[in-house]
Amino acid sequence: MALLKHDVIIVGSGAGGAMAAYELTKAGIQVLLLEAGRDYDPLTETPMFHRNADAPLLGSGNVDKDFGFYDATVDGGWTVPDEPYTSAEGSDFMWWRSRMLGGRTNHWGRYSLRFSEHDFKGKSRDGLGADWPFEYKDIAPWYDKTEALVGVCGTNTGLDDMPDSAPGVLQPPPKPRIPELLVAAAAKKLGIPLAPMHRAVLTQPLDNRAKCFYASPCGRGCSIGAAFQTTTSLLPMAKATGKLEVITNAMVRAIDTNAEGKVTGLSYIDKTTATEHKLSARVVILAASACESARLLLNSKSPKHPQGLANSSKQVGRNLMDSTGAGIGAQIPLLRNRPRYNEDGHTANHLFVPWWGHEAQARGELNFPRGYHFEIGSGFSAPGSWVSGNFQGYGKALKDEAKANYGASVSFALRGEMLPNDDCYMEIDDQVSDKWGIPVAKFHWRWSQHEINQVAHGLQTAKDILTTMGAEVGELPEPEKAILKGGQIIHEVGTTRMGESPQDSVTNQWGQTWDCANLFVMDAGVFASNPHKNCTLTIMTLAMRNANWLAGQIQQGVL
Amino acid sequence: MSDNQPNSKAYHYLPTMSRRDSLKWLSVLAASAVLPGVVACTPNSTSITSSVVGHWPDLKLTPISSVGYGKDPNLIIPPRSAWPRTLNAEQLTLVAMLSDILVPRDGDIPSASEVNVPDVIDEWVSAPYERQQNDRPNILNTLAWIDDEAALRFGQKFVALKTEQQFAIMDDIAYQTEQTPSEFSRIAGAFSVFRQLVLAAFFCSPQGTKEIGYLGNVPIAGDYPGPSDEALAHLDEILNKLGLSDYVYTEQS
């Protein structure tokens, strides 16, 4: 078993890859982790407390820093220099990438909601999409372990959309704030409950990570480790075992196989020298992100795997899903000139609107099959490059109007489940290669009527809540225009989905590809469906469970 | 209106800049004779469409060709001058004066120019990014239009006008409503872009941030305290007014 220096090579250091590295090294297995981006140190690189005025252009976003100057993302965003992607005619897909140790976990929203049995078995219920190849009870203990390790604040609500965690797992959530409490009352009148958001933010210390001090937006990263990212938790913990080696700036070009079609290792390009290197390993785990891993498989053709590696089902790149997204907001006149206090909190939702429509859907009262939730936009936020209000005039009256408007707007961001459809997939664009000579991903995208109907329902519901809060909302936009672009919510999943059968899925429930026993996928590519609840917690939970299973296979000599 | 309104020809806004920038700036100043003047904007020559009446400078702007700060800038020590500034001395002084009309000194609270808002405007209109490039023609045409209007109406540049003359122009362009006369509708729209940016830059300054009442960005040692008693009492009033007092949020189970 120790013939190779590394038993396992992992591609990608984000949510899935870092969790796999943590779990495997903890089990004593030698792991080499490759990251396409540069090394990154949150301790020294996070702009904690920096004010927007200290950044160029008041910290506002642009093509270099899409989510604002201070966003943690390095060398990425909607575009990556020298690494393009393409879209088919009529398709408009946006692909967020980062090129840094820790990947997108350095900036993610930290919303961490469990999928439920309802979510895992959608097809059994309504005949659409695909079921997952396990039940909620199989994964529930792994959610508990992941939440305890990651550190998630929230409560057990008993709501049907929010499965309970084991007692003692969740950390206490922070107190709700004024606009959230107003939304909660208005929604309650309409029969819609609000609940504490579950967030991967510590409200109590954990390991050597400090608790949140309720300042500095989490999207910048968190130098004190309160907001979870792999660079302050899983990666240092895995390194501490002495079993983990990391190579950054390593862009994997292809997975290598032998004459029998078995995976032998991989080839990567050292971006700092633009030279190609080969590595061998007993097992390869892809955790490069759903579309990057699928791209790699499709680019790893061989006589044994003419359609790309692990693609005998022809499902690699198919079933691409994002969350639906749409937003609507209004000024709440009664919130004007409200008393000031520090409303930063943990800098994201303390309360949110979980999906409340399971029963209505079961009764056939809704014209769309899957649920959504609302995230609430509100608060006395740090001044930035935009001042809320429709301003007239000048002088003190103008300034007073801006002050009156401050913190008086509330918006609802819909995040919903979409179903896989034949028009949404990715493939390799054989006309375009990136700087490293690797053919790029080409996206195809079209929302179905399910998603349009869901967004229409969400807009009307948000309008009803805003109206109940005393706002004038006006005419709603057409849902076809209001729905955001594919990929824009950055929850892209499904391109290497898991299932019960090699005929219609790429991996089994362990993320092990049906075609190559020593090749695994541990990112969101394996998702069989895309529940509305943000994918990262489930990426990590699956990676923990499946890396644990893989460790057993290695230790038993099966792999 | 404010007695501090700077309206003498001697007033010049002094941007915060390094000596090297100053030297570069002086050379720009020397070349600033090309600043659009009255000659270029007779009413007839500048009507854009039949629905637009009045004059419009329609500046032929050279696109900004500098590059941005890239995808991996230093976030701890942000770049201070990522691209060359492009406003000349005359424009900066006009920006300062307009900024202070929009946000004048208010007791102890400084005016917009006192917290360097014109520097932010200069950085903004000089930046190579899309949002700023979209704002640039609005803002530069606003500056040119205001000087043109000042010249047409009063025979002088705006900064040289008497305070009441300046306000006469402001009163015509600072309101964008259905009643806005058509000759002012376009400038009112462009001016609102400038106004929005002046407000944003003002409230981002330490004094402006204090003025708007942002109390965050300070570390809290214990639990997040939540809303103040005053804020909760105010919420109760709101809930009462909206008939929502029976629906107060309580945590589930």
PDB file of N, CA and C in Angstrom, chain A residues 38 44 46 49-51 53-54 56-57 62-64 69 75-76 79 157 176 185 188 211 213-214 334 339-344 351 380 383-387 391-395 399 403 406, chain B residues 69-72 75-76 78 101-102 106 123 129 131 167 171 174-176 195-196 200 203-204 206 211-212 214 216-218 220-222 224-225 227 231 234 238 244 247-249 252-253:
ATOM      1  N   ARG A  38      -3.441  30.451  -6.661  1.00  0.00           N
ATOM      2  CA  ARG A  38      -2.256  30.716  -5.855  1.00  0.00           C
ATOM      3  C   ARG A  38      -2.508  30.378  -4.385  1.00  0.00           C
ATOM      4  N   THR A  44      -3.218  37.112   6.873  1.00  0.00           N
ATOM      5  CA  THR A  44      -2.526  38.339   6.476  1.00  0.00           C
ATOM      6  C   THR A  44      -3.184  39.056   5.300  1.00  0.00           C
ATOM      7  N   THR A  46      -6.741  39.264   4.647  1.00  0.00           N
ATOM      8  CA  THR A  46      -8.149  39.648   4.762  1.00  0.00           C
ATOM      9  C   THR A  46      -8.279  41.101   5.199  1.00  0.00           C
ATOM     10  N   PHE A  49     -12.160  45.204   8.702  1.00  0.00           N
ATOM     11  CA  PHE A  49     -12.451  46.576   9.162  1.00  0.00           C
ATOM     12  C   PHE A  49     -12.142  47.657   8.134  1.00  0.00           C
ATOM     13  N   HIS A  50     -11.561  47.296   7.000  1.00  0.00           N
ATOM     14  CA  HIS A  50     -11.266  48.341   6.020  1.00  0.00           C
ATOM     15  C   HIS A  50     -12.569  49.000   5.567  1.00  0.00           C
ATOM     16  N   ARG A  51     -12.521  50.309   5.422  1.00  0.00           N
ATOM     17  CA  ARG A  51     -13.726  51.041   5.025  1.00  0.00           C
ATOM     18  C   ARG A  51     -13.786  51.187   3.509  1.00  0.00           C
ATOM     19  N   ALA A  53     -14.347  53.706   1.817  1.00  0.00           N
ATOM     20  CA  ALA A  53     -13.659  54.915   1.355  1.00  0.00           C
ATOM     21  C   ALA A  53     -12.160  54.678   1.163  1.00  0.00           C
ATOM     22  N   ASP A  54     -11.622  53.655   1.797  1.00  0.00           N
ATOM     23  CA  ASP A  54     -10.187  53.382   1.665  1.00  0.00           C
ATOM     24  C   ASP A  54      -9.865  52.580   0.405  1.00  0.00           C
ATOM     25  N   PRO A  56     -10.372  51.819  -3.832  1.00  0.00           N
ATOM     26  CA  PRO A  56     -10.688  52.569  -5.049  1.00  0.00           C
ATOM     27  C   PRO A  56     -12.200  52.530  -5.317  1.00  0.00           C
ATOM     28  N   LEU A  57     -12.740  53.633  -5.827  1.00  0.00           N
ATOM     29  CA  LEU A  57     -14.134  53.684  -6.290  1.00  0.00           C
ATOM     30  C   LEU A  57     -15.121  53.280  -5.202  1.00  0.00           C
ATOM     31  N   ASN A  62     -16.563  45.694 -10.110  1.00  0.00           N
ATOM     32  CA  ASN A  62     -16.307  45.879 -11.539  1.00  0.00           C
ATOM     33  C   ASN A  62     -15.761  44.573 -12.090  1.00  0.00           C
ATOM     34  N   VAL A  63     -15.342  44.605 -13.328  1.00  0.00           N
ATOM     35  CA  VAL A  63     -14.935  43.364 -13.994  1.00  0.00           C
ATOM     36  C   VAL A  63     -13.706  42.727 -13.332  1.00  0.00           C
ATOM     37  N   ASP A  64     -12.907  43.542 -12.650  1.00  0.00           N
ATOM     38  CA  ASP A  64     -11.762  42.974 -11.925  1.00  0.00           C
ATOM     39  C   ASP A  64     -12.188  42.341 -10.602  1.00  0.00           C
ATOM     40  N   PHE A  69     -14.380  45.604  -4.260  1.00  0.00           N
ATOM     41  CA  PHE A  69     -12.927  45.572  -4.127  1.00  0.00           C
ATOM     42  C   PHE A  69     -12.467  44.584  -3.056  1.00  0.00           C
ATOM     43  N   ASP A  75      -8.043  36.343  -8.458  1.00  0.00           N
ATOM     44  CA  ASP A  75      -7.858  35.905  -9.851  1.00  0.00           C
ATOM     45  C   ASP A  75      -9.087  35.220 -10.431  1.00  0.00           C
ATOM     46  N   GLY A  76     -10.267  35.682 -10.012  1.00  0.00           N
ATOM     47  CA  GLY A  76     -11.465  35.013 -10.509  1.00  0.00           C
ATOM     48  C   GLY A  76     -12.646  35.939 -10.607  1.00  0.00           C
ATOM     49  N   THR A  79     -15.048  36.216 -14.722  1.00  0.00           N
ATOM     50  CA  THR A  79     -14.032  35.916 -15.725  1.00  0.00           C
ATOM     51  C   THR A  79     -12.733  35.569 -15.010  1.00  0.00           C
ATOM     52  N   THR A 157     -35.900  24.249  14.227  1.00  0.00           N
ATOM     53  CA  THR A 157     -37.171  24.973  14.155  1.00  0.00           C
ATOM     54  C   THR A 157     -38.384  24.048  14.130  1.00  0.00           C
ATOM     55  N   PRO A 176     -32.309  38.583  16.111  1.00  0.00           N
ATOM     56  CA  PRO A 176     -32.811  39.245  14.907  1.00  0.00           C
ATOM     57  C   PRO A 176     -32.820  40.757  15.036  1.00  0.00           C
ATOM     58  N   ALA A 185     -43.189  39.708  11.167  1.00  0.00           N
ATOM     59  CA  ALA A 185     -44.573  39.975  11.573  1.00  0.00           C
ATOM     60  C   ALA A 185     -45.494  40.040  10.351  1.00  0.00           C
ATOM     61  N   LYS A 188     -45.895  36.566   8.940  1.00  0.00           N
ATOM     62  CA  LYS A 188     -46.701  35.731   9.835  1.00  0.00           C
ATOM     63  C   LYS A 188     -48.192  35.984   9.602  1.00  0.00           C
ATOM     64  N   LYS A 211     -14.699  33.199  17.969  1.00  0.00           N
ATOM     65  CA  LYS A 211     -16.108  33.447  17.646  1.00  0.00           C
ATOM     66  C   LYS A 211     -16.240  34.766  16.901  1.00  0.00           C
ATOM     67  N   PHE A 213     -17.018  38.465  15.932  1.00  0.00           N
ATOM     68  CA  PHE A 213     -17.129  39.721  16.684  1.00  0.00           C
ATOM     69  C   PHE A 213     -18.083  40.693  15.993  1.00  0.00           C
ATOM     70  N   TYR A 214     -18.883  40.190  15.086  1.00  0.00           N
ATOM     71  CA  TYR A 214     -20.011  40.945  14.525  1.00  0.00           C
ATOM     72  C   TYR A 214     -19.581  42.244  13.842  1.00  0.00           C
ATOM     73  N   LEU A 334     -42.531  53.542   6.925  1.00  0.00           N
ATOM     74  CA  LEU A 334     -42.498  53.600   8.394  1.00  0.00           C
ATOM     75  C   LEU A 334     -41.105  53.315   8.966  1.00  0.00           C
ATOM     76  N   PRO A 339     -34.568  54.685  14.648  1.00  0.00           N
ATOM     77  CA  PRO A 339     -33.440  54.864  15.581  1.00  0.00           C
ATOM     78  C   PRO A 339     -32.228  54.034  15.157  1.00  0.00           C
ATOM     79  N   ARG A 340     -31.075  54.644  15.229  1.00  0.00           N
ATOM     80  CA  ARG A 340     -29.829  53.996  14.821  1.00  0.00           C
ATOM     81  C   ARG A 340     -29.315  53.065  15.927  1.00  0.00           C
ATOM     82  N   TYR A 341     -28.724  51.995  15.510  1.00  0.00           N
ATOM     83  CA  TYR A 341     -27.955  51.116  16.405  1.00  0.00           C
ATOM     84  C   TYR A 341     -27.053  50.277  15.505  1.00  0.00           C
ATOM     85  N   ASN A 342     -26.156  49.545  16.058  1.00  0.00           N
ATOM     86  CA  ASN A 342     -25.235  48.723  15.263  1.00  0.00           C
ATOM     87  C   ASN A 342     -25.985  47.507  14.731  1.00  0.00           C
ATOM     88  N   GLU A 343     -26.225  47.518  13.429  1.00  0.00           N
ATOM     89  CA  GLU A 343     -27.046  46.462  12.825  1.00  0.00           C
ATOM     90  C   GLU A 343     -26.198  45.488  11.998  1.00  0.00           C
ATOM     91  N   ASP A 344     -24.891  45.516  12.168  1.00  0.00           N
ATOM     92  CA  ASP A 344     -24.031  44.616  11.386  1.00  0.00           C
ATOM     93  C   ASP A 344     -24.356  43.141  11.660  1.00  0.00           C
ATOM     94  N   LEU A 351     -32.494  36.237  10.236  1.00  0.00           N
ATOM     95  CA  LEU A 351     -33.740  35.515   9.934  1.00  0.00           C
ATOM     96  C   LEU A 351     -33.881  35.406   8.416  1.00  0.00           C
ATOM     97  N   PHE A 380     -28.832  48.822   8.371  1.00  0.00           N
ATOM     98  CA  PHE A 380     -27.943  49.988   8.379  1.00  0.00           C
ATOM     99  C   PHE A 380     -26.569  49.520   7.928  1.00  0.00           C
ATOM    100  N   PRO A 383     -21.803  52.595   4.549  1.00  0.00           N
ATOM    101  CA  PRO A 383     -21.959  53.390   3.340  1.00  0.00           C
ATOM    102  C   PRO A 383     -21.024  52.923   2.227  1.00  0.00           C
ATOM    103  N   GLY A 384     -21.553  52.927   1.023  1.00  0.00           N
ATOM    104  CA  GLY A 384     -20.770  52.489  -0.133  1.00  0.00           C
ATOM    105  C   GLY A 384     -21.031  53.398  -1.315  1.00  0.00           C
ATOM    106  N   SER A 385     -20.952  52.835  -2.506  1.00  0.00           N
ATOM    107  CA  SER A 385     -20.971  53.661  -3.712  1.00  0.00           C
ATOM    108  C   SER A 385     -22.376  54.002  -4.184  1.00  0.00           C
ATOM    109  N   TRP A 386     -23.400  53.620  -3.421  1.00  0.00           N
ATOM    110  CA  TRP A 386     -24.762  53.944  -3.821  1.00  0.00           C
ATOM    111  C   TRP A 386     -25.541  54.389  -2.593  1.00  0.00           C
ATOM    112  N   VAL A 387     -26.304  55.443  -2.738  1.00  0.00           N
ATOM    113  CA  VAL A 387     -27.131  55.939  -1.649  1.00  0.00           C
ATOM    114  C   VAL A 387     -28.586  55.719  -2.032  1.00  0.00           C
ATOM    115  N   PHE A 391     -33.608  61.001  -5.409  1.00  0.00           N
ATOM    116  CA  PHE A 391     -33.310  62.320  -4.851  1.00  0.00           C
ATOM    117  C   PHE A 391     -33.679  63.470  -5.775  1.00  0.00           C
ATOM    118  N   GLN A 392     -34.085  64.541  -5.135  1.00  0.00           N
ATOM    119  CA  GLN A 392     -34.350  65.806  -5.816  1.00  0.00           C
ATOM    120  C   GLN A 392     -33.624  66.884  -5.021  1.00  0.00           C
ATOM    121  N   GLY A 393     -33.357  67.998  -5.698  1.00  0.00           N
ATOM    122  CA  GLY A 393     -32.883  69.186  -4.999  1.00  0.00           C
ATOM    123  C   GLY A 393     -31.449  69.092  -4.514  1.00  0.00           C
ATOM    124  N   TYR A 394     -31.150  69.915  -3.505  1.00  0.00           N
ATOM    125  CA  TYR A 394     -29.771  70.047  -3.020  1.00  0.00           C
ATOM    126  C   TYR A 394     -29.820  70.654  -1.623  1.00  0.00           C
ATOM    127  N   GLY A 395     -28.651  70.695  -1.008  1.00  0.00           N
ATOM    128  CA  GLY A 395     -28.548  71.348   0.293  1.00  0.00           C
ATOM    129  C   GLY A 395     -28.984  70.454   1.446  1.00  0.00           C
ATOM    130  N   LYS A 399     -29.589  66.185   2.030  1.00  0.00           N
ATOM    131  CA  LYS A 399     -28.870  65.333   2.978  1.00  0.00           C
ATOM    132  C   LYS A 399     -29.851  64.688   3.966  1.00  0.00           C
ATOM    133  N   LYS A 403     -30.541  60.720   4.771  1.00  0.00           N
ATOM    134  CA  LYS A 403     -30.486  60.165   6.127  1.00  0.00           C
ATOM    135  C   LYS A 403     -31.801  59.474   6.488  1.00  0.00           C
ATOM    136  N   TYR A 406     -31.987  56.031   4.943  1.00  0.00           N
ATOM    137  CA  TYR A 406     -30.947  55.074   5.341  1.00  0.00           C
ATOM    138  C   TYR A 406     -31.566  53.941   6.171  1.00  0.00           C
TER     139      TYR A 406
ATOM    140  N   TYR B  69      -7.060  47.877 -11.668  1.00  0.00           N
ATOM    141  CA  TYR B  69      -6.113  47.366 -10.673  1.00  0.00           C
ATOM    142  C   TYR B  69      -5.945  45.852 -10.738  1.00  0.00           C
ATOM    143  N   GLY B  70      -6.629  45.208 -11.684  1.00  0.00           N
ATOM    144  CA  GLY B  70      -6.413  43.783 -11.883  1.00  0.00           C
ATOM    145  C   GLY B  70      -7.213  42.917 -10.934  1.00  0.00           C
ATOM    146  N   LYS B  71      -7.054  41.619 -11.046  1.00  0.00           N
ATOM    147  CA  LYS B  71      -7.876  40.668 -10.296  1.00  0.00           C
ATOM    148  C   LYS B  71      -7.244  40.186  -9.000  1.00  0.00           C
ATOM    149  N   ASP B  72      -6.087  40.712  -8.683  1.00  0.00           N
ATOM    150  CA  ASP B  72      -5.453  40.325  -7.423  1.00  0.00           C
ATOM    151  C   ASP B  72      -4.764  41.523  -6.789  1.00  0.00           C
ATOM    152  N   LEU B  75      -5.357  43.971  -0.986  1.00  0.00           N
ATOM    153  CA  LEU B  75      -6.562  44.429  -0.291  1.00  0.00           C
ATOM    154  C   LEU B  75      -6.238  45.094   1.037  1.00  0.00           C
ATOM    155  N   ILE B  76      -5.063  44.812   1.566  1.00  0.00           N
ATOM    156  CA  ILE B  76      -4.692  45.367   2.868  1.00  0.00           C
ATOM    157  C   ILE B  76      -4.205  46.806   2.711  1.00  0.00           C
ATOM    158  N   PRO B  78      -4.744  49.138  -0.144  1.00  0.00           N
ATOM    159  CA  PRO B  78      -5.350  49.332  -1.467  1.00  0.00           C
ATOM    160  C   PRO B  78      -4.560  50.337  -2.296  1.00  0.00           C
ATOM    161  N   ILE B 101     -22.728  72.818  -2.915  1.00  0.00           N
ATOM    162  CA  ILE B 101     -24.138  73.221  -3.031  1.00  0.00           C
ATOM    163  C   ILE B 101     -25.026  72.027  -2.685  1.00  0.00           C
ATOM    164  N   LEU B 102     -24.619  70.840  -3.135  1.00  0.00           N
ATOM    165  CA  LEU B 102     -25.408  69.638  -2.837  1.00  0.00           C
ATOM    166  C   LEU B 102     -25.319  69.286  -1.360  1.00  0.00           C
ATOM    167  N   ASP B 106     -22.751  72.113   7.515  1.00  0.00           N
ATOM    168  CA  ASP B 106     -23.985  72.082   8.292  1.00  0.00           C
ATOM    169  C   ASP B 106     -23.566  72.098   9.763  1.00  0.00           C
ATOM    170  N   GLU B 123     -11.401  60.435  -9.364  1.00  0.00           N
ATOM    171  CA  GLU B 123     -11.021  59.020  -9.487  1.00  0.00           C
ATOM    172  C   GLU B 123     -12.086  58.263 -10.271  1.00  0.00           C
ATOM    173  N   TYR B 129     -13.420  51.343 -15.773  1.00  0.00           N
ATOM    174  CA  TYR B 129     -14.471  50.317 -15.699  1.00  0.00           C
ATOM    175  C   TYR B 129     -15.805  50.792 -16.260  1.00  0.00           C
ATOM    176  N   ARG B 131     -19.073  50.838 -15.266  1.00  0.00           N
ATOM    177  CA  ARG B 131     -20.000  51.713 -14.541  1.00  0.00           C
ATOM    178  C   ARG B 131     -19.501  53.157 -14.562  1.00  0.00           C
ATOM    179  N   PHE B 167     -27.827  79.555  -7.637  1.00  0.00           N
ATOM    180  CA  PHE B 167     -29.021  78.835  -7.191  1.00  0.00           C
ATOM    181  C   PHE B 167     -30.135  78.910  -8.222  1.00  0.00           C
ATOM    182  N   ASP B 171     -31.839  75.551  -9.250  1.00  0.00           N
ATOM    183  CA  ASP B 171     -33.279  75.327  -9.105  1.00  0.00           C
ATOM    184  C   ASP B 171     -33.905  74.798 -10.396  1.00  0.00           C
ATOM    185  N   ALA B 174     -32.026  70.782 -10.660  1.00  0.00           N
ATOM    186  CA  ALA B 174     -31.893  69.826  -9.553  1.00  0.00           C
ATOM    187  C   ALA B 174     -33.188  69.069  -9.273  1.00  0.00           C
ATOM    188  N   TYR B 175     -34.197  69.297 -10.095  1.00  0.00           N
ATOM    189  CA  TYR B 175     -35.472  68.604  -9.871  1.00  0.00           C
ATOM    190  C   TYR B 175     -35.875  67.917 -11.164  1.00  0.00           C
ATOM    191  N   GLN B 176     -36.094  66.644 -11.048  1.00  0.00           N
ATOM    192  CA  GLN B 176     -36.426  65.859 -12.235  1.00  0.00           C
ATOM    193  C   GLN B 176     -37.816  65.275 -12.005  1.00  0.00           C
ATOM    194  N   ARG B 195     -25.196  63.976  -8.575  1.00  0.00           N
ATOM    195  CA  ARG B 195     -25.687  64.142  -7.197  1.00  0.00           C
ATOM    196  C   ARG B 195     -25.578  62.832  -6.415  1.00  0.00           C
ATOM    197  N   GLN B 196     -25.973  61.735  -7.066  1.00  0.00           N
ATOM    198  CA  GLN B 196     -25.910  60.424  -6.409  1.00  0.00           C
ATOM    199  C   GLN B 196     -24.472  60.111  -5.990  1.00  0.00           C
ATOM    200  N   ALA B 200     -22.877  59.626  -2.238  1.00  0.00           N
ATOM    201  CA  ALA B 200     -22.190  58.390  -1.865  1.00  0.00           C
ATOM    202  C   ALA B 200     -20.795  58.694  -1.314  1.00  0.00           C
ATOM    203  N   PHE B 203     -21.030  60.330   2.211  1.00  0.00           N
ATOM    204  CA  PHE B 203     -21.381  59.437   3.325  1.00  0.00           C
ATOM    205  C   PHE B 203     -20.323  58.360   3.566  1.00  0.00           C
ATOM    206  N   CYS B 204     -19.468  58.118   2.583  1.00  0.00           N
ATOM    207  CA  CYS B 204     -18.368  57.161   2.789  1.00  0.00           C
ATOM    208  C   CYS B 204     -17.241  57.770   3.628  1.00  0.00           C
ATOM    209  N   PRO B 206     -15.333  59.512   6.754  1.00  0.00           N
ATOM    210  CA  PRO B 206     -15.565  59.263   8.192  1.00  0.00           C
ATOM    211  C   PRO B 206     -16.644  60.182   8.780  1.00  0.00           C
ATOM    212  N   GLU B 211     -22.396  61.002  10.172  1.00  0.00           N
ATOM    213  CA  GLU B 211     -23.600  61.808   9.947  1.00  0.00           C
ATOM    214  C   GLU B 211     -24.812  60.950   9.583  1.00  0.00           C
ATOM    215  N   ILE B 212     -24.592  59.900   8.782  1.00  0.00           N
ATOM    216  CA  ILE B 212     -25.744  59.081   8.391  1.00  0.00           C
ATOM    217  C   ILE B 212     -26.146  58.127   9.517  1.00  0.00           C
ATOM    218  N   TYR B 214     -24.206  55.361  10.725  1.00  0.00           N
ATOM    219  CA  TYR B 214     -23.718  53.974  10.708  1.00  0.00           C
ATOM    220  C   TYR B 214     -22.870  53.730  11.950  1.00  0.00           C
ATOM    221  N   GLY B 216     -21.745  50.509  12.897  1.00  0.00           N
ATOM    222  CA  GLY B 216     -21.111  49.188  12.867  1.00  0.00           C
ATOM    223  C   GLY B 216     -19.615  49.264  12.613  1.00  0.00           C
ATOM    224  N   ASN B 217     -19.075  48.124  12.179  1.00  0.00           N
ATOM    225  CA  ASN B 217     -17.646  47.975  11.911  1.00  0.00           C
ATOM    226  C   ASN B 217     -16.805  48.143  13.171  1.00  0.00           C
ATOM    227  N   VAL B 218     -17.396  47.783  14.305  1.00  0.00           N
ATOM    228  CA  VAL B 218     -16.638  47.756  15.557  1.00  0.00           C
ATOM    229  C   VAL B 218     -16.770  46.359  16.160  1.00  0.00           C
ATOM    230  N   ILE B 220     -17.334  43.345  18.661  1.00  0.00           N
ATOM    231  CA  ILE B 220     -18.146  43.159  19.862  1.00  0.00           C
ATOM    232  C   ILE B 220     -17.603  41.938  20.600  1.00  0.00           C
ATOM    233  N   ALA B 221     -17.310  42.112  21.883  1.00  0.00           N
ATOM    234  CA  ALA B 221     -16.652  41.043  22.636  1.00  0.00           C
ATOM    235  C   ALA B 221     -17.597  39.879  22.940  1.00  0.00           C
ATOM    236  N   GLY B 222     -18.821  40.181  23.308  1.00  0.00           N
ATOM    237  CA  GLY B 222     -19.735  39.102  23.710  1.00  0.00           C
ATOM    238  C   GLY B 222     -20.683  38.721  22.592  1.00  0.00           C
ATOM    239  N   TYR B 224     -23.910  39.260  20.048  1.00  0.00           N
ATOM    240  CA  TYR B 224     -24.455  40.422  19.341  1.00  0.00           C
ATOM    241  C   TYR B 224     -25.642  40.950  20.161  1.00  0.00           C
ATOM    242  N   PRO B 225     -25.623  42.231  20.547  1.00  0.00           N
ATOM    243  CA  PRO B 225     -26.658  42.712  21.475  1.00  0.00           C
ATOM    244  C   PRO B 225     -28.034  42.872  20.849  1.00  0.00           C
ATOM    245  N   PRO B 227     -31.127  44.821  18.620  1.00  0.00           N
ATOM    246  CA  PRO B 227     -31.612  46.210  18.561  1.00  0.00           C
ATOM    247  C   PRO B 227     -31.612  46.870  19.940  1.00  0.00           C
ATOM    248  N   ALA B 231     -34.909  51.284  19.544  1.00  0.00           N
ATOM    249  CA  ALA B 231     -35.254  50.712  18.240  1.00  0.00           C
ATOM    250  C   ALA B 231     -36.410  49.722  18.372  1.00  0.00           C
ATOM    251  N   HIS B 234     -39.592  51.619  18.845  1.00  0.00           N
ATOM    252  CA  HIS B 234     -40.007  52.183  17.550  1.00  0.00           C
ATOM    253  C   HIS B 234     -40.657  51.111  16.677  1.00  0.00           C
ATOM    254  N   ILE B 238     -44.433  50.831  14.927  1.00  0.00           N
ATOM    255  CA  ILE B 238     -44.676  50.501  13.512  1.00  0.00           C
ATOM    256  C   ILE B 238     -45.663  49.335  13.406  1.00  0.00           C
ATOM    257  N   LEU B 244     -50.074  44.956  12.979  1.00  0.00           N
ATOM    258  CA  LEU B 244     -49.327  43.686  13.027  1.00  0.00           C
ATOM    259  C   LEU B 244     -48.937  43.295  14.455  1.00  0.00           C
ATOM    260  N   TYR B 247     -48.835  39.744  15.524  1.00  0.00           N
ATOM    261  CA  TYR B 247     -48.016  38.804  14.743  1.00  0.00           C
ATOM    262  C   TYR B 247     -46.528  38.929  15.055  1.00  0.00           C
ATOM    263  N   VAL B 248     -46.242  39.358  16.267  1.00  0.00           N
ATOM    264  CA  VAL B 248     -44.844  39.561  16.655  1.00  0.00           C
ATOM    265  C   VAL B 248     -44.068  38.249  16.533  1.00  0.00           C
ATOM    266  N   TYR B 249     -42.838  38.349  16.010  1.00  0.00           N
ATOM    267  CA  TYR B 249     -41.997  37.155  15.821  1.00  0.00           C
ATOM    268  C   TYR B 249     -41.652  36.502  17.147  1.00  0.00           C
ATOM    269  N   GLN B 252     -39.398  29.587  16.934  1.00  0.00           N
ATOM    270  CA  GLN B 252     -40.104  28.301  16.893  1.00  0.00           C
ATOM    271  C   GLN B 252     -39.611  27.415  18.028  1.00  0.00           C
ATOM    272  N   SER B 253     -40.435  26.484  18.413  1.00  0.00           N
ATOM    273  CA  SER B 253     -40.169  25.458  19.430  1.00  0.00           C
ATOM    274  C   SER B 253     -38.874  25.668  20.198  1.00  0.00           C
TER     275      SER B 253
END
